[in-house]
Amino acid sequence: MECWNKIAEQNNIKKSVFWDRVNKLGWSPEKAATVLVGNSKIRPDEEWILKAEENDISKKAYIDRVDTLGWTPEKAASTPIEPRKPRKDKEWIKIAAEYGVSKDTYRKRVDESFWDPEEAATTPTMTNEQSLARAREEIAEYTKIRHDRINKDKNNLFKLTPKHYEIAEKNGICKGTVNIRVYRSGWTIQEAITIPPVKKIKRSKEYYEYLDIAKGNKINPVTFLYRVKKGWSLQDAATREPIDRKDRVYRKRKDNEWMEKAIKNGIKRETYKSRIGRGWNPEEASTVPPLARGEFLNEQRKQNSIEGVKTWLGRKGG
């Protein structure tokens, strides 16, 4: 067999192609090593095709029988083709042509969709615009049915619908925030559409004046902003001297044991706190491993992320 391999190489036939021909197609080593790639469409059952043609069976009919219907080569090459029965609706086909309905369209309507011959022959075909409009109507109807089904599903946690966005908007939460919460941060829908976002601090002229005072008092701008967000007055946030870390007294958390367990499990303190803030129970927050980049909580989130990227690329013309 090695000699045939060398002959195949001389004929620019890859070794993998040679072995596929021998093992999968049943070719002889000589044929597999000498028939040039791309220059021949010889099938391993070429002899049966020749016999089929001798029996007035076309090559296409033979291949359809073997590849599509699963017939044996012998049966496909020897079973005569039954003559087609003459159609009884030839007059309607002529009438269809007068109405601009093609023969193929008429036959599909009658044979596949079971239209009445008169209706199939006289109903005009839709224009491209009408077809698109009909398709959009059907898609919209299907989408509404799908969304209604999702809204009624009490176990649904990660599939958003327009109704969810509407509830979120009433609660002062924009659509983008809802998407990020559900599809990136792993929030449940109920959390994402009800928990109000953190209010932004209005940075007025007075705010920046006190910010300059804070800098003069060697108070970090981040510390100043954090104090204001916590509800401090601008004056206190800009003038009260920060407590030295050595002098700070930390309040011990009730779930400190769970936090220590989270750290032992490779979960950062900040991740644990964030999970608790999002409603996780301490056991889950300290034991569920963090998601690696590219991982998703469920297949639906993964698919939605993929569709989102495709949509974004489509807008960018990519």
Short mmCIF file of C-alpha atoms in Angstrom, two decimals, residues 55-235:
data_model
loop_
_atom_site.label_atom_id
_atom_site.label_comp_id
_atom_site.label_asym_id
_atom_site.label_seq_id
_atom_site.Cartn_x
_atom_site.Cartn_y
_atom_site.Cartn_z
CA ASN A 55 -32.17 0.41 -18.17
CA ASP A 56 -33.35 3.91 -19.19
CA ILE A 57 -32.87 5.23 -15.65
CA SER A 58 -31.11 8.59 -15.59
CA LYS A 59 -28.05 9.22 -13.44
CA LYS A 60 -29.97 11.84 -11.42
CA ALA A 61 -32.82 9.42 -10.74
CA TYR A 62 -30.34 6.73 -9.67
CA ILE A 63 -28.48 9.10 -7.30
CA ASP A 64 -31.76 10.34 -5.79
CA ARG A 65 -32.82 6.77 -5.13
CA VAL A 66 -29.51 5.80 -3.48
CA ASP A 67 -28.55 9.01 -1.62
CA THR A 68 -32.01 10.34 -0.70
CA LEU A 69 -34.30 7.31 -0.52
CA GLY A 70 -31.67 4.84 0.72
CA TRP A 71 -32.19 2.25 -2.02
CA THR A 72 -29.51 -0.36 -2.69
CA PRO A 73 -27.46 0.26 -5.88
CA GLU A 74 -28.89 -2.89 -7.47
CA LYS A 75 -32.50 -1.91 -6.80
CA ALA A 76 -31.89 1.71 -7.90
CA ALA A 77 -30.31 0.55 -11.17
CA SER A 78 -32.87 -2.09 -12.07
CA THR A 79 -36.29 -0.83 -10.93
CA PRO A 80 -37.99 0.82 -13.93
CA ILE A 81 -39.27 4.37 -13.55
CA GLU A 82 -43.04 4.46 -13.51
CA PRO A 83 -44.47 6.70 -16.22
CA ARG A 84 -46.04 9.87 -14.94
CA LYS A 85 -49.80 9.93 -14.91
CA PRO A 86 -51.20 12.71 -17.11
CA ARG A 87 -52.58 15.61 -15.09
CA LYS A 88 -56.30 16.24 -15.24
CA ASP A 89 -55.94 19.97 -14.60
CA LYS A 90 -54.04 21.01 -17.74
CA GLU A 91 -56.77 23.52 -18.59
CA TRP A 92 -56.31 25.20 -15.22
CA ILE A 93 -52.55 25.42 -15.86
CA LYS A 94 -53.30 27.36 -19.06
CA ILE A 95 -55.71 29.64 -17.15
CA ALA A 96 -53.05 30.16 -14.48
CA ALA A 97 -50.63 31.42 -17.13
CA GLU A 98 -53.24 34.00 -18.21
CA TYR A 99 -53.37 35.29 -14.62
CA GLY A 100 -49.58 35.49 -14.41
CA VAL A 101 -49.27 32.41 -12.18
CA SER A 102 -46.36 30.20 -13.21
CA LYS A 103 -46.72 26.46 -13.73
CA ASP A 104 -44.49 25.68 -10.74
CA THR A 105 -46.45 28.03 -8.46
CA TYR A 106 -49.75 26.50 -9.57
CA ARG A 107 -48.46 22.95 -8.95
CA LYS A 108 -47.11 23.84 -5.51
CA ARG A 109 -50.43 25.39 -4.55
CA VAL A 110 -52.41 22.34 -5.68
CA ASP A 111 -50.02 19.47 -4.91
CA GLU A 112 -48.37 20.73 -1.70
CA SER A 113 -50.76 23.30 -0.20
CA PHE A 114 -53.97 21.55 -1.37
CA TRP A 115 -55.53 24.64 -2.96
CA ASP A 116 -58.59 24.29 -5.13
CA PRO A 117 -57.48 24.32 -8.83
CA GLU A 118 -59.59 27.38 -9.63
CA GLU A 119 -58.26 29.31 -6.65
CA ALA A 120 -54.68 28.24 -7.44
CA ALA A 121 -55.00 29.38 -11.06
CA THR A 122 -56.75 32.72 -10.51
CA THR A 123 -55.17 34.08 -7.30
CA PRO A 124 -52.40 36.53 -8.32
CA THR A 125 -48.97 36.01 -6.80
CA MET A 126 -47.72 38.56 -4.27
CA THR A 127 -45.10 41.15 -5.12
CA ASN A 128 -41.82 41.21 -3.19
CA GLU A 129 -43.11 44.11 -1.07
CA GLN A 130 -46.31 42.23 -0.25
CA SER A 131 -44.35 39.09 0.64
CA LEU A 132 -42.10 41.09 3.00
CA ALA A 133 -45.11 42.77 4.61
CA ARG A 134 -46.78 39.39 5.11
CA ALA A 135 -43.60 37.95 6.58
CA ARG A 136 -43.27 40.88 8.99
CA GLU A 137 -46.86 40.42 10.14
CA GLU A 138 -46.28 36.71 10.79
CA ILE A 139 -43.02 37.40 12.64
CA ALA A 140 -44.70 40.07 14.78
CA GLU A 141 -47.58 37.71 15.58
CA TYR A 142 -45.20 34.89 16.49
CA THR A 143 -43.08 37.26 18.63
CA LYS A 144 -46.18 38.40 20.54
CA ILE A 145 -47.21 34.80 21.22
CA ARG A 146 -43.67 33.96 22.37
CA HIS A 147 -43.50 37.00 24.66
CA ASP A 148 -46.91 36.22 26.17
CA ARG A 149 -45.71 32.68 26.90
CA ILE A 150 -42.51 34.02 28.53
CA ASN A 151 -44.46 36.53 30.66
CA LYS A 152 -46.70 33.76 32.00
CA ASP A 153 -43.73 31.54 32.92
CA LYS A 154 -43.21 31.91 36.68
CA ASN A 155 -39.81 30.21 36.47
CA ASN A 156 -38.44 32.64 33.88
CA LEU A 157 -35.34 34.40 35.22
CA PHE A 158 -33.29 35.54 32.23
CA LYS A 159 -35.54 36.13 29.17
CA LEU A 160 -36.51 39.79 28.83
CA THR A 161 -39.60 41.00 26.96
CA PRO A 162 -40.98 44.48 26.12
CA LYS A 163 -43.30 44.16 29.13
CA HIS A 164 -40.29 43.87 31.44
CA TYR A 165 -38.70 46.97 29.89
CA GLU A 166 -41.99 48.83 30.39
CA ILE A 167 -42.07 47.95 34.10
CA ALA A 168 -38.41 48.95 34.45
CA GLU A 169 -39.05 52.32 32.79
CA LYS A 170 -41.88 53.02 35.26
CA ASN A 171 -39.38 52.31 38.05
CA GLY A 172 -36.89 54.76 36.56
CA ILE A 173 -34.58 52.08 35.10
CA CYS A 174 -33.52 52.41 31.45
CA LYS A 175 -33.41 49.52 28.97
CA GLY A 176 -29.60 49.51 28.76
CA THR A 177 -29.27 49.13 32.53
CA VAL A 178 -31.74 46.23 32.52
CA ASN A 179 -29.80 44.45 29.75
CA ILE A 180 -26.47 44.85 31.56
CA ARG A 181 -27.93 43.65 34.85
CA VAL A 182 -29.50 40.50 33.35
CA TYR A 183 -27.15 39.52 30.52
CA ARG A 184 -23.80 40.58 32.04
CA SER A 185 -24.13 40.75 35.81
CA GLY A 186 -26.44 37.76 36.26
CA TRP A 187 -29.29 39.60 38.00
CA THR A 188 -32.71 37.98 37.86
CA ILE A 189 -35.35 39.84 35.87
CA GLN A 190 -37.29 40.75 39.01
CA GLU A 191 -34.18 42.35 40.53
CA ALA A 192 -33.18 44.09 37.32
CA ILE A 193 -36.54 45.79 36.73
CA THR A 194 -37.33 46.79 40.34
CA ILE A 195 -34.12 47.76 42.18
CA PRO A 196 -33.58 51.49 41.50
CA PRO A 197 -30.15 52.52 40.16
CA VAL A 198 -27.77 54.54 42.31
CA LYS A 199 -28.60 58.21 41.87
CA LYS A 200 -25.93 60.33 40.28
CA ILE A 201 -24.56 63.23 42.25
CA LYS A 202 -25.40 66.61 40.73
CA ARG A 203 -22.05 68.32 40.40
CA SER A 204 -23.07 71.92 40.71
CA LYS A 205 -20.77 74.94 40.91
CA GLU A 206 -20.91 74.68 44.70
CA TYR A 207 -19.80 71.02 44.48
CA TYR A 208 -16.61 71.96 42.60
CA GLU A 209 -15.92 74.83 45.03
CA TYR A 210 -15.97 72.41 47.96
CA LEU A 211 -13.94 69.93 45.91
CA ASP A 212 -11.15 72.52 45.70
CA ILE A 213 -11.43 72.99 49.48
CA ALA A 214 -11.17 69.21 49.93
CA LYS A 215 -8.00 69.12 47.81
CA GLY A 216 -6.57 71.95 49.92
CA ASN A 217 -7.25 69.84 53.01
CA LYS A 218 -5.45 66.88 51.37
CA ILE A 219 -8.69 64.93 51.00
CA ASN A 220 -8.71 62.65 47.97
CA PRO A 221 -11.39 63.60 45.36
CA VAL A 222 -12.59 59.97 45.42
CA THR A 223 -13.03 60.18 49.19
CA PHE A 224 -14.87 63.49 48.81
CA LEU A 225 -17.26 62.00 46.24
CA TYR A 226 -17.81 58.88 48.37
CA ARG A 227 -18.71 61.05 51.37
CA VAL A 228 -21.21 63.08 49.37
CA LYS A 229 -22.82 59.89 48.03
CA LYS A 230 -23.09 58.62 51.61
CA GLY A 231 -25.16 61.72 52.47
CA TRP A 232 -22.50 63.97 54.00
CA SER A 233 -22.91 67.70 53.57
CA LEU A 234 -20.48 69.33 51.13
CA GLN A 235 -18.82 71.20 53.99
#
